[in-house]
CSV table of C-alpha atoms in Angstrom, one decimal:
chain,number,residue,atom,x,y,z
A,105,UNK,CA,0.2,-0.1,-0.1
A,106,UNK,CA,1.1,3.7,-0.7
A,107,UNK,CA,2.9,5.0,2.6
A,108,UNK,CA,5.3,8.5,3.0
A,109,UNK,CA,7.4,8.7,6.0
A,110,UNK,CA,9.1,11.8,6.7
A,111,UNK,CA,12.5,11.8,8.4
A,112,UNK,CA,14.9,14.8,9.7
A,113,UNK,CA,16.3,16.6,12.7
A,114,UNK,CA,13.5,17.9,15.3
A,115,UNK,CA,15.6,20.8,16.1
A,116,UNK,CA,17.6,23.4,13.9
A,117,UNK,CA,19.2,26.7,15.1
A,118,UNK,CA,18.3,29.9,13.3
A,119,UNK,CA,20.1,30.7,9.9
A,120,UNK,CA,20.7,27.2,9.4
A,121,UNK,CA,19.5,24.9,6.8
A,122,UNK,CA,16.8,22.3,7.2
A,123,UNK,CA,17.2,18.9,5.5
A,124,UNK,CA,14.1,16.5,5.3
A,125,UNK,CA,13.7,13.1,3.8
A,126,UNK,CA,10.5,11.5,2.6
A,127,UNK,CA,10.6,7.8,2.0
A,128,UNK,CA,7.8,6.4,0.0
A,129,UNK,CA,6.8,3.1,-0.7
A,130,UNK,CA,4.0,1.0,-2.8
A,131,UNK,CA,4.3,3.5,-5.7
A,132,UNK,CA,6.9,4.9,-8.1
A,133,UNK,CA,8.4,8.4,-8.1
A,134,UNK,CA,8.8,8.3,-11.7
A,135,UNK,CA,5.0,7.8,-12.0
A,136,UNK,CA,3.6,10.3,-9.2
A,137,UNK,CA,4.4,13.6,-7.8
A,138,UNK,CA,5.4,14.4,-4.1
A,139,UNK,CA,4.5,17.7,-2.4
A,140,UNK,CA,5.7,19.1,0.9
A,141,UNK,CA,3.3,20.9,3.0
A,142,UNK,CA,3.8,22.5,6.3
A,143,UNK,CA,1.8,23.5,9.5
A,144,UNK,CA,2.9,25.8,12.2
A,145,UNK,CA,1.6,24.7,15.7
A,146,UNK,CA,-1.9,25.8,16.1
A,147,UNK,CA,-2.0,27.2,12.5
A,148,UNK,CA,-3.1,26.4,8.9
A,149,UNK,CA,-1.6,24.4,5.8
A,150,UNK,CA,0.8,25.8,4.0
A,151,UNK,CA,1.8,24.1,0.2
A,152,UNK,CA,5.3,24.4,0.0
A,153,UNK,CA,6.2,22.9,-3.6
A,154,UNK,CA,6.1,19.7,-5.5
A,155,UNK,CA,8.6,17.3,-7.5
A,156,UNK,CA,6.8,16.1,-10.5
A,157,UNK,CA,7.0,12.7,-12.0
A,158,UNK,CA,9.2,13.9,-14.5
A,159,UNK,CA,11.6,15.7,-12.5
A,160,UNK,CA,10.5,19.1,-12.7
A,161,UNK,CA,9.7,21.1,-9.5
A,162,UNK,CA,7.7,24.0,-8.7
A,163,UNK,CA,7.3,26.3,-5.1
A,164,UNK,CA,5.6,28.4,-2.8
A,165,UNK,CA,6.0,32.0,-4.4
A,166,UNK,CA,7.0,33.3,-0.7
A,167,UNK,CA,9.5,30.2,-0.2
A,168,UNK,CA,11.0,30.0,-3.4
A,169,UNK,CA,14.3,31.5,-2.9
A,170,UNK,CA,15.2,29.3,0.1
A,171,UNK,CA,13.8,26.1,-0.9
A,172,UNK,CA,14.9,23.3,-3.1
A,173,UNK,CA,13.2,19.7,-3.8
A,174,UNK,CA,15.0,16.9,-5.1
A,175,UNK,CA,14.7,13.2,-5.4
A,176,UNK,CA,16.3,9.8,-5.5
A,177,UNK,CA,14.2,7.5,-7.4
A,178,UNK,CA,16.2,4.8,-6.8
A,179,UNK,CA,15.9,5.0,-2.9
A,180,UNK,CA,12.3,6.0,-3.3
A,181,UNK,CA,13.0,9.2,-1.6
A,182,UNK,CA,12.3,12.7,-2.1
A,183,UNK,CA,14.4,15.6,-0.3
A,184,UNK,CA,13.4,18.9,0.9
A,185,UNK,CA,16.3,21.6,1.8
A,186,UNK,CA,15.6,24.9,3.1
A,187,UNK,CA,18.0,27.5,4.2
A,188,UNK,CA,18.0,30.5,6.3
A,189,UNK,CA,15.6,29.0,8.8
A,190,UNK,CA,13.8,31.6,11.1
A,191,UNK,CA,11.4,30.7,14.5
A,192,UNK,CA,8.2,31.2,12.0
A,193,UNK,CA,9.6,28.3,10.0
A,194,UNK,CA,8.7,25.9,13.2
A,195,UNK,CA,6.3,23.7,11.9
A,196,UNK,CA,5.2,20.1,11.1
A,197,UNK,CA,6.5,19.1,7.8
A,198,UNK,CA,4.3,16.8,5.9
A,199,UNK,CA,5.2,15.0,2.1
A,200,UNK,CA,2.2,13.9,0.3
A,201,UNK,CA,1.5,12.0,-2.7
A,202,UNK,CA,-1.2,13.4,-4.9
A,203,UNK,CA,-4.2,11.3,-6.7
A,204,UNK,CA,-6.3,12.9,-9.4
A,205,UNK,CA,-4.5,16.2,-8.5
A,206,UNK,CA,-5.2,16.8,-5.0
A,207,UNK,CA,-2.8,15.5,-2.5
A,208,UNK,CA,-4.3,12.3,-1.3
A,209,UNK,CA,-1.6,10.5,0.5
A,210,UNK,CA,-0.2,11.8,3.6
A,211,UNK,CA,2.8,10.7,5.8
A,212,UNK,CA,2.7,11.3,9.5
A,213,UNK,CA,4.3,14.6,9.5
A,214,UNK,CA,7.6,15.6,11.4
A,215,UNK,CA,8.0,18.0,13.9
A,216,UNK,CA,10.8,20.7,13.3
A,217,UNK,CA,11.6,23.6,15.8
A,218,UNK,CA,13.9,26.4,14.8
A,219,UNK,CA,15.6,27.7,18.0
A,220,UNK,CA,18.9,28.3,19.5
B,112,UNK,CA,-1.2,33.5,-6.5
B,113,UNK,CA,-4.4,32.6,-6.5
B,114,UNK,CA,-5.8,33.4,-3.0
B,115,UNK,CA,-8.4,31.2,-1.0
B,116,UNK,CA,-10.8,32.9,1.4
B,117,UNK,CA,-12.2,30.6,3.3
B,118,UNK,CA,-15.2,31.0,5.9
B,119,UNK,CA,-16.3,31.1,8.4
B,120,UNK,CA,-12.9,30.6,10.6
B,121,UNK,CA,-14.8,28.8,13.3
B,122,UNK,CA,-18.2,27.1,13.4
B,123,UNK,CA,-20.2,25.7,16.2
B,124,UNK,CA,-23.2,23.0,15.5
B,125,UNK,CA,-25.1,20.5,17.5
B,126,UNK,CA,-25.3,16.8,16.5
B,127,UNK,CA,-27.7,16.4,13.7
B,128,UNK,CA,-27.4,19.9,12.3
B,129,UNK,CA,-26.1,20.5,8.7
B,130,UNK,CA,-23.3,22.8,8.2
B,131,UNK,CA,-21.7,24.7,5.5
B,132,UNK,CA,-18.0,26.0,4.8
B,133,UNK,CA,-17.3,28.5,2.0
B,134,UNK,CA,-14.1,29.1,-0.2
B,135,UNK,CA,-13.8,31.7,-2.6
B,136,UNK,CA,-11.1,32.1,-5.1
B,137,UNK,CA,-9.3,35.0,-6.1
B,138,UNK,CA,-9.7,33.7,-9.9
B,139,UNK,CA,-11.5,31.2,-11.6
B,140,UNK,CA,-10.0,27.4,-10.4
B,141,UNK,CA,-12.2,25.5,-12.7
B,142,UNK,CA,-13.2,23.0,-10.1
B,143,UNK,CA,-9.8,22.5,-9.1
B,144,UNK,CA,-10.7,22.4,-5.5
B,145,UNK,CA,-10.5,19.8,-2.9
B,146,UNK,CA,-11.7,19.7,1.1
B,147,UNK,CA,-9.6,18.2,3.6
B,148,UNK,CA,-10.5,17.0,7.5
B,149,UNK,CA,-7.7,17.4,9.9
B,150,UNK,CA,-8.2,16.1,13.6
B,151,UNK,CA,-5.7,17.4,16.3
B,152,UNK,CA,-2.7,15.3,16.1
B,153,UNK,CA,-3.4,13.7,12.6
B,154,UNK,CA,-2.6,14.5,9.1
B,155,UNK,CA,-5.1,15.6,6.7
B,156,UNK,CA,-7.5,13.4,5.0
B,157,UNK,CA,-9.0,14.0,1.7
B,158,UNK,CA,-13.1,14.1,1.4
B,159,UNK,CA,-13.7,16.2,-1.8
B,160,UNK,CA,-11.8,16.4,-5.0
B,161,UNK,CA,-12.8,18.3,-8.2
B,162,UNK,CA,-15.1,20.6,-6.1
B,163,UNK,CA,-17.7,17.6,-5.7
B,164,UNK,CA,-16.6,14.2,-6.1
B,165,UNK,CA,-16.6,12.2,-3.0
B,166,UNK,CA,-13.2,10.3,-2.0
B,167,UNK,CA,-13.8,6.5,-1.7
B,168,UNK,CA,-14.7,5.5,1.7
B,169,UNK,CA,-15.8,9.1,2.7
B,170,UNK,CA,-19.4,9.0,4.3
B,171,UNK,CA,-22.2,10.4,2.0
B,172,UNK,CA,-23.2,13.3,4.5
B,173,UNK,CA,-20.2,15.1,3.5
B,174,UNK,CA,-20.5,17.3,0.3
B,175,UNK,CA,-19.2,19.5,-2.1
B,176,UNK,CA,-20.2,22.1,-4.9
B,177,UNK,CA,-19.7,25.1,-6.6
B,178,UNK,CA,-17.9,26.7,-9.8
B,179,UNK,CA,-15.9,29.4,-10.9
B,180,UNK,CA,-14.5,31.2,-7.9
B,181,UNK,CA,-17.2,30.0,-5.5
B,182,UNK,CA,-17.2,26.8,-3.6
B,183,UNK,CA,-18.8,25.2,-0.7
B,184,UNK,CA,-18.5,22.1,1.7
B,185,UNK,CA,-21.4,20.8,3.8
B,186,UNK,CA,-21.8,18.2,6.4
B,187,UNK,CA,-25.4,17.0,6.9
B,188,UNK,CA,-26.8,15.2,10.3
B,189,UNK,CA,-23.3,16.3,11.7
B,190,UNK,CA,-21.9,13.3,14.2
B,191,UNK,CA,-19.5,13.8,17.0
B,192,UNK,CA,-16.5,12.0,14.8
B,193,UNK,CA,-16.9,15.3,12.7
B,194,UNK,CA,-15.2,17.7,15.1
B,195,UNK,CA,-12.3,18.6,13.5
B,196,UNK,CA,-10.7,21.3,11.3
B,197,UNK,CA,-11.5,21.8,7.5
B,198,UNK,CA,-9.3,23.3,4.9
B,199,UNK,CA,-10.1,23.9,1.2
B,200,UNK,CA,-7.1,23.6,-1.2
B,201,UNK,CA,-7.0,24.9,-4.8
B,202,UNK,CA,-4.9,23.2,-7.0
B,203,UNK,CA,-5.7,24.3,-10.5
B,204,UNK,CA,-2.9,26.5,-10.7
B,205,UNK,CA,0.6,26.7,-9.3
B,206,UNK,CA,1.7,27.5,-6.5
B,207,UNK,CA,-1.5,25.3,-5.0
B,208,UNK,CA,-3.1,27.5,-1.9
B,209,UNK,CA,-4.7,26.2,1.0
B,210,UNK,CA,-7.8,28.4,2.7
B,211,UNK,CA,-7.2,29.2,6.3
B,212,UNK,CA,-9.3,26.4,7.6
B,213,UNK,CA,-12.6,26.2,9.2
B,214,UNK,CA,-12.5,24.8,13.2
B,215,UNK,CA,-15.9,22.9,13.7
B,216,UNK,CA,-16.9,22.6,17.5
B,217,UNK,CA,-19.9,21.0,19.2
B,218,UNK,CA,-22.5,23.4,20.3
């Protein structure tokens, strides 16, 4: 069955770079897109960006300058890298896979705290 | 970027009541709209896609409608398990954008 699991450091210092991995199973990255969505504590959802089946990427306009999404299809992994982190980047980060356009399958999420 | 204005921010309902949430897009999104339910500590769950199509396994008391810029989501006969936050998402245009969410509480 389709599964996604996020992993990465729970704590990142301000101004540092966040690196997260989404490990997927039950589907191929060359046939499906994966998006990243984040949610600050007690707040709403924010679509961050996606890597499409062909390998191209799209990003949230507000994060574009700091964000990079890539993948390793042989390892069924998608990577998120975001630099210049600030406290406002404290959030739960989810990776998702779309079905019929809309993000359908979601990982459990990983909490990232930006603090010194 | 397309802005999604979701209302109301919160809603209080009695069991068995029907509730409606609305999302307005800043431009036509051609039915590229989904609705999600999120319970505390859980990942969002897709309920409706393409504005009105019910995701497999989702109870029929959930429904979506709309076109152009204006969309609505309804829950008929609210049950206690429906207490959650609900979000709309437009995926017609990149970047995708979410509404701010609606928190449904029991009256």
